mmCIF file of C-alpha atoms and ligand atoms in Angstrom:
data_model
loop_
_atom_site.group_PDB
_atom_site.id
_atom_site.type_symbol
_atom_site.label_atom_id
_atom_site.label_comp_id
_atom_site.label_asym_id
_atom_site.label_seq_id
_atom_site.Cartn_x
_atom_site.Cartn_y
_atom_site.Cartn_z
ATOM 1 C CA MET A 160 -119.404 180.547 -75.924
ATOM 2 C CA ASP A 161 -118.264 176.956 -74.911
ATOM 3 C CA LEU A 162 -118.388 174.666 -77.521
ATOM 4 C CA ARG A 163 -118.789 171.786 -75.269
ATOM 5 C CA LEU A 164 -121.979 173.506 -73.449
ATOM 6 C CA GLN A 165 -123.928 173.692 -76.942
ATOM 7 C CA PRO A 166 -126.102 170.885 -78.659
ATOM 8 C CA GLY A 167 -124.570 169.763 -81.732
ATOM 9 C CA PHE A 168 -125.751 169.610 -84.725
ATOM 10 C CA LEU A 169 -126.266 166.023 -86.045
ATOM 11 C CA GLY A 170 -129.548 165.080 -84.187
ATOM 12 C CA THR A 171 -127.482 163.010 -81.295
ATOM 13 C CA ASN A 172 -126.693 163.676 -77.844
ATOM 14 C CA ALA A 173 -123.082 165.238 -78.610
ATOM 15 C CA SER A 174 -121.902 168.472 -78.142
ATOM 16 C CA LEU A 175 -121.342 171.026 -80.679
ATOM 17 C CA LEU A 176 -117.667 170.968 -80.400
ATOM 18 C CA SER A 177 -118.066 166.718 -80.847
ATOM 19 C CA ASP A 178 -120.250 167.121 -83.929
ATOM 20 C CA LEU A 179 -117.945 169.477 -85.538
ATOM 21 C CA SER A 180 -114.998 167.694 -84.656
ATOM 22 C CA LEU A 181 -116.676 164.337 -86.035
ATOM 23 C CA VAL A 182 -117.238 166.188 -89.465
ATOM 24 C CA ALA A 183 -114.147 168.111 -89.631
ATOM 25 C CA TYR A 184 -112.190 164.763 -89.339
ATOM 26 C CA VAL A 185 -114.455 162.923 -92.242
ATOM 27 C CA LEU A 186 -114.599 165.891 -94.452
ATOM 28 C CA PHE A 187 -111.190 167.792 -94.217
ATOM 29 C CA ILE A 188 -108.501 166.029 -91.459
ATOM 30 C CA ALA A 189 -108.655 162.383 -93.275
ATOM 31 C CA PRO A 190 -109.099 163.697 -96.532
ATOM 32 C CA ALA A 191 -105.984 165.953 -95.562
ATOM 33 C CA MET A 192 -104.047 162.748 -94.431
ATOM 34 C CA LEU A 193 -104.655 161.084 -97.473
ATOM 35 C CA ILE A 194 -103.786 163.881 -100.101
ATOM 36 C CA GLY A 195 -100.562 164.735 -98.166
ATOM 37 C CA PHE A 196 -100.050 160.659 -98.875
ATOM 38 C CA VAL A 197 -100.107 161.519 -102.424
ATOM 39 C CA PHE A 198 -98.016 164.741 -102.140
ATOM 40 C CA ALA A 199 -95.343 162.300 -101.155
ATOM 41 C CA ARG A 200 -96.084 159.846 -104.379
ATOM 42 C CA GLN A 201 -95.813 162.503 -106.626
ATOM 43 C CA GLY A 202 -92.345 163.858 -104.468
ATOM 44 C CA LYS A 203 -93.847 167.015 -103.735
ATOM 45 C CA HIS A 204 -92.183 166.733 -100.141
ATOM 46 C CA ARG A 205 -91.622 170.153 -99.781
ATOM 47 C CA PRO A 206 -93.003 172.414 -99.174
ATOM 48 C CA HIS A 207 -96.917 170.638 -99.911
ATOM 49 C CA HIS A 208 -96.274 167.203 -97.988
ATOM 50 C CA GLN A 209 -94.500 168.678 -95.187
ATOM 51 C CA TYR A 210 -96.965 171.692 -94.689
ATOM 52 C CA LEU A 211 -99.910 169.639 -94.990
ATOM 53 C CA MET A 212 -98.474 166.945 -92.462
ATOM 54 C CA ASN A 213 -97.772 169.181 -89.983
ATOM 55 C CA ALA A 214 -100.796 170.962 -90.233
ATOM 56 C CA VAL A 215 -102.691 167.534 -89.676
ATOM 57 C CA THR A 216 -100.191 167.365 -86.799
ATOM 58 C CA PHE A 217 -101.105 170.442 -85.117
ATOM 59 C CA VAL A 218 -104.566 170.207 -85.454
ATOM 60 C CA ASN A 219 -104.976 166.743 -83.992
ATOM 61 C CA TRP A 220 -102.976 168.038 -81.223
ATOM 62 C CA LEU A 221 -105.709 170.657 -80.823
ATOM 63 C CA LEU A 222 -108.320 168.119 -80.524
ATOM 64 C CA ILE A 223 -107.048 165.865 -78.616
ATOM 65 C CA ILE A 224 -106.161 168.373 -75.785
ATOM 66 C CA PHE A 225 -109.309 170.071 -75.790
ATOM 67 C CA LEU A 226 -111.645 167.460 -76.855
ATOM 68 C CA MET A 227 -110.787 163.937 -76.470
ATOM 69 C CA ALA A 228 -108.348 164.075 -73.381
ATOM 70 C CA VAL A 229 -111.222 165.774 -71.552
ATOM 71 C CA SER A 230 -113.896 163.350 -72.597
ATOM 72 C CA TYR A 231 -111.882 160.478 -72.200
ATOM 73 C CA VAL A 232 -110.581 161.112 -68.487
ATOM 74 C CA ASN A 233 -114.022 162.374 -67.409
ATOM 75 C CA GLY A 234 -116.435 159.719 -69.298
ATOM 76 C CA VAL A 235 -114.384 156.452 -69.656
ATOM 77 C CA LEU A 236 -111.316 156.420 -67.151
ATOM 78 C CA PRO A 237 -113.475 156.135 -64.030
ATOM 79 C CA GLY A 238 -115.201 153.142 -66.055
ATOM 80 C CA LEU A 239 -111.981 151.293 -66.125
ATOM 81 C CA PRO A 240 -111.025 148.645 -65.125
ATOM 82 C CA GLY A 241 -114.268 147.471 -64.447
ATOM 83 C CA SER A 242 -116.075 148.320 -67.757
ATOM 84 C CA LEU A 243 -113.818 147.625 -70.364
ATOM 85 C CA GLY A 244 -115.946 144.907 -71.512
ATOM 86 C CA GLN A 245 -118.838 147.777 -72.316
ATOM 87 C CA PRO A 246 -118.077 149.541 -75.862
ATOM 88 C CA ALA A 247 -118.069 152.693 -74.884
ATOM 89 C CA ILE A 248 -115.035 152.379 -72.667
ATOM 90 C CA PHE A 249 -113.492 149.540 -74.849
ATOM 91 C CA LEU A 250 -113.445 151.472 -78.064
ATOM 92 C CA PRO A 251 -112.245 154.947 -76.586
ATOM 93 C CA THR A 252 -109.480 152.948 -75.039
ATOM 94 C CA LEU A 253 -108.234 150.992 -78.190
ATOM 95 C CA HIS A 254 -108.769 154.583 -79.580
ATOM 96 C CA LEU A 255 -106.579 156.019 -77.294
ATOM 97 C CA LEU A 256 -103.722 152.979 -77.887
ATOM 98 C CA PHE A 257 -103.223 153.785 -81.609
ATOM 99 C CA GLY A 258 -104.241 157.443 -81.482
ATOM 100 C CA GLY A 259 -101.559 158.220 -79.117
ATOM 101 C CA ALA A 260 -98.880 156.065 -80.922
ATOM 102 C CA ALA A 261 -100.119 157.669 -84.405
ATOM 103 C CA GLN A 262 -99.443 161.074 -82.404
ATOM 104 C CA ILE A 263 -95.933 160.530 -80.491
ATOM 105 C CA LEU A 264 -94.667 158.750 -83.925
ATOM 106 C CA ALA A 265 -96.019 161.850 -86.251
ATOM 107 C CA THR A 266 -94.961 164.358 -83.854
ATOM 108 C CA TYR A 267 -91.480 162.796 -83.827
ATOM 109 C CA THR A 268 -91.345 162.986 -87.702
ATOM 110 C CA VAL A 269 -92.037 166.518 -87.482
ATOM 111 C CA TYR A 270 -89.315 167.288 -85.557
ATOM 112 C CA ARG A 271 -86.974 165.033 -87.662
ATOM 113 C CA MET A 272 -88.000 166.689 -90.755
ATOM 114 C CA TRP A 273 -87.557 169.708 -89.278
ATOM 115 C CA ARG A 274 -84.297 169.062 -87.971
ATOM 116 C CA GLU A 275 -82.878 167.720 -91.197
ATOM 117 C CA ASP A 276 -83.912 170.806 -92.734
ATOM 118 C CA THR A 277 -82.098 172.651 -90.153
ATOM 119 C CA GLN A 278 -79.008 170.893 -90.205
ATOM 120 C CA VAL A 279 -78.876 170.893 -94.294
ATOM 121 C CA ALA A 280 -79.238 174.591 -94.333
ATOM 122 C CA ALA A 281 -76.516 175.056 -92.018
ATOM 123 C CA ALA A 282 -74.202 172.728 -93.446
ATOM 124 C CA ARG A 283 -74.925 173.852 -96.993
ATOM 125 C CA LYS A 284 -73.695 177.558 -95.422
ATOM 126 C CA ARG A 285 -70.545 175.899 -94.082
ATOM 127 C CA GLY A 286 -69.748 174.648 -97.667
ATOM 128 C CA GLU A 287 -70.173 171.228 -96.982
ATOM 129 C CA GLN A 288 -71.121 169.260 -100.506
ATOM 130 C CA GLU A 289 -72.220 166.229 -98.803
ATOM 131 C CA VAL A 290 -75.506 166.485 -97.302
ATOM 132 C CA THR A 291 -77.051 163.474 -96.876
ATOM 133 C CA ARG A 292 -75.772 162.161 -93.809
ATOM 134 C CA TYR A 293 -78.608 164.799 -92.120
ATOM 135 C CA TRP A 294 -81.061 163.344 -93.860
ATOM 136 C CA PHE A 295 -83.686 161.228 -91.647
ATOM 137 C CA LYS A 296 -83.189 158.165 -93.849
ATOM 138 C CA SER A 297 -85.923 155.624 -92.190
ATOM 139 C CA ALA A 298 -88.688 158.572 -92.972
ATOM 140 C CA LYS A 299 -90.781 156.383 -95.408
ATOM 141 C CA PRO A 300 -91.906 153.404 -93.243
ATOM 142 C CA VAL A 301 -92.200 155.738 -90.709
ATOM 143 C CA MET A 302 -94.232 158.227 -92.317
ATOM 144 C CA GLN A 303 -96.327 154.867 -93.755
ATOM 145 C CA ALA A 304 -96.847 153.637 -89.977
ATOM 146 C CA VAL A 305 -98.270 157.069 -89.151
ATOM 147 C CA LEU A 306 -100.657 157.261 -92.166
ATOM 148 C CA GLY A 307 -101.866 153.766 -91.283
ATOM 149 C CA LEU A 308 -102.494 154.311 -87.563
ATOM 150 C CA TRP A 309 -103.908 157.768 -88.009
ATOM 151 C CA LEU A 310 -106.403 156.447 -90.381
ATOM 152 C CA LEU A 311 -107.297 153.334 -87.582
ATOM 153 C CA THR A 312 -107.513 155.910 -85.254
ATOM 154 C CA VAL A 313 -110.546 158.155 -87.458
ATOM 155 C CA VAL A 314 -112.316 155.001 -87.862
ATOM 156 C CA LEU A 315 -112.205 154.117 -84.081
ATOM 157 C CA GLY A 316 -112.874 157.803 -83.114
ATOM 158 C CA VAL A 317 -116.271 157.116 -85.457
ATOM 159 C CA ALA A 318 -117.015 154.266 -83.253
ATOM 160 C CA THR A 319 -116.500 155.838 -79.975
ATOM 161 C CA TYR A 320 -118.539 158.911 -80.973
ATOM 162 C CA ILE A 321 -121.252 156.583 -82.030
ATOM 163 C CA SER A 322 -120.776 154.393 -78.880
ATOM 164 C CA PHE A 323 -120.886 157.352 -76.849
ATOM 165 C CA TYR A 324 -123.725 159.780 -78.172
ATOM 166 C CA VAL A 325 -125.882 157.187 -80.565
ATOM 167 C CA ALA A 326 -128.095 155.166 -78.504
ATOM 168 C CA SER A 327 -129.071 151.822 -79.507
ATOM 169 C CA PRO A 328 -132.768 151.220 -80.387
ATOM 170 C CA ALA A 329 -133.130 149.002 -77.574
ATOM 171 C CA GLU A 330 -131.403 151.943 -75.173
ATOM 172 C CA ALA A 331 -133.343 154.596 -76.808
ATOM 173 C CA ALA A 332 -136.713 152.807 -76.302
ATOM 174 C CA ASP A 333 -135.974 152.362 -72.438
ATOM 175 C CA ALA A 334 -135.032 155.982 -71.851
ATOM 176 C CA PRO A 335 -136.450 158.249 -74.580
ATOM 177 C CA GLU A 336 -136.237 161.306 -72.689
ATOM 178 C CA ALA A 337 -133.337 160.431 -70.165
ATOM 179 C CA THR A 338 -130.588 162.333 -71.938
ATOM 180 C CA PRO A 339 -130.265 165.716 -72.547
ATOM 181 C CA ALA A 340 -128.552 167.002 -75.848
ATOM 182 C CA VAL A 341 -125.828 168.520 -74.047
ATOM 183 C CA THR A 342 -125.784 169.133 -70.105
ATOM 184 C CA GLU A 343 -123.611 171.951 -68.021
ATOM 185 C CA SER A 344 -121.271 168.829 -67.382
ATOM 186 C CA ALA A 345 -121.167 167.954 -71.310
ATOM 187 C CA PRO A 346 -117.849 165.770 -71.350
ATOM 188 C CA GLU A 347 -118.653 164.191 -68.219
ATOM 189 C CA ALA A 348 -121.859 163.259 -69.468
ATOM 190 C CA ALA A 349 -120.439 162.033 -72.497
ATOM 191 C CA PRO A 350 -120.576 158.387 -72.878
ATOM 192 C CA ALA A 351 -123.920 156.792 -71.233
ATOM 193 C CA VAL A 352 -121.445 154.272 -69.147
ATOM 194 C CA THR A 353 -120.793 154.483 -65.387
ATOM 195 C CA PRO A 354 -118.690 152.326 -63.460
ATOM 196 C CA GLU A 355 -121.367 150.799 -61.854
ATOM 197 C CA GLY A 356 -123.323 150.521 -65.391
HETATM 198 C C1 HEM B 811 -104.416 160.818 -84.481
HETATM 199 C C2 HEM B 811 -104.498 161.199 -82.871
HETATM 200 C C3 HEM B 811 -106.301 161.004 -83.395
HETATM 201 C C4 HEM B 811 -107.329 161.086 -84.138
HETATM 202 C C5 HEM B 811 -106.982 161.311 -85.581
HETATM 203 C C6 HEM B 811 -108.872 160.869 -83.411
HETATM 204 C C7 HEM B 811 -109.989 161.162 -84.089
HETATM 205 C C8 HEM B 811 -111.131 160.789 -83.642
HETATM 206 C C9 HEM B 811 -112.209 161.114 -84.226
HETATM 207 C C10 HEM B 811 -112.850 161.359 -85.559
HETATM 208 C C11 HEM B 811 -113.341 160.895 -83.462
HETATM 209 C C12 HEM B 811 -114.839 161.369 -83.482
HETATM 210 C C13 HEM B 811 -114.952 162.613 -83.554
HETATM 211 C C14 HEM B 811 -115.342 163.068 -82.031
HETATM 212 O O1 HEM B 811 -116.475 162.741 -81.432
HETATM 213 O O2 HEM B 811 -114.549 164.332 -81.997
HETATM 214 C C15 HEM B 811 -112.566 160.988 -81.979
HETATM 215 C C16 HEM B 811 -113.357 161.104 -80.707
HETATM 216 C C17 HEM B 811 -112.961 160.612 -79.615
HETATM 217 N N1 HEM B 811 -111.380 160.318 -79.379
HETATM 218 FE FE1 HEM B 811 -109.707 160.551 -80.332
HETATM 219 N N2 HEM B 811 -108.745 160.671 -82.234
HETATM 220 C C18 HEM B 811 -107.138 160.777 -81.620
HETATM 221 C C19 HEM B 811 -106.651 160.344 -80.533
HETATM 222 C C20 HEM B 811 -107.314 160.163 -79.389
HETATM 223 C C21 HEM B 811 -106.211 160.006 -78.239
HETATM 224 C C22 HEM B 811 -105.090 160.129 -77.708
HETATM 225 C C23 HEM B 811 -107.526 160.399 -77.041
HETATM 226 C C24 HEM B 811 -107.298 160.007 -75.611
HETATM 227 C C25 HEM B 811 -106.701 160.901 -75.115
HETATM 228 C C26 HEM B 811 -108.777 160.173 -77.750
HETATM 229 C C27 HEM B 811 -109.837 159.727 -77.444
HETATM 230 C C28 HEM B 811 -111.260 160.462 -78.049
HETATM 231 C C29 HEM B 811 -112.439 160.507 -77.227
HETATM 232 C C30 HEM B 811 -113.000 160.150 -75.918
HETATM 233 C C31 HEM B 811 -113.501 160.957 -78.321
HETATM 234 C C32 HEM B 811 -114.821 160.939 -77.964
HETATM 235 C C33 HEM B 811 -114.994 162.636 -77.771
HETATM 236 C C34 HEM B 811 -116.157 163.140 -77.831
HETATM 237 O O3 HEM B 811 -116.815 162.968 -76.465
HETATM 238 O O4 HEM B 811 -116.834 163.538 -78.846
HETATM 239 N N3 HEM B 811 -108.235 160.439 -79.159
HETATM 240 N N4 HEM B 811 -111.739 160.964 -82.171
#
């Protein structure tokens, strides 16, 4: 079953995958980002904070690759640059810039923490006493930047969803029957905006 071809359950024009993703972000993933931050504040860096942030980064990548990138390439890219003034083109593009930066920074952090762990373990095995030189010393500001960018991106993602799938009263009045819940080419049909329109 292709979740992108099934109608969603939120009463909008979105697919089941988009609705599941929206609910997952609001109920689980965004709270998980904040809980990870609280773990770090409490000094529970390993394993709580580390595992949770690794999981959030991984799940973000899955949703970006299988939902958002497809939706962006099919529904937004054809409208660039001509229709950048329209919300359904502008919002996802801003969202891509913040979300892309957040994910690259988050992935870099995951890599640096993994490298720190392996290097410290190897140094201890060699009998080294001083292992602080292997630490990822600028981790804190980088992780704070990731959290800020993530949360901003989630807000822009919700705005993108609304611009794609929740018609304004005026638009709805103009075309009440026009948009089937989900079509065979759901991602392509995502935003109601076309390069022409
Ligand atoms: C940290 C990275 C990101 C986060 C936290 C994030 C979050 C979200 C959220 C919460 C939504 C609304 C729910 C949904 O429709 O699925 C969304 C939708 C969307 N995002 Fe992202 N996003 C991220 C990165 C990206 C990137 C890199 C792109 C561009 C390639 C992108 C493009 C989109 C698009 C096009 C949608 C609408 C998807 C649909 O058709 O339902 N996002 N995002």
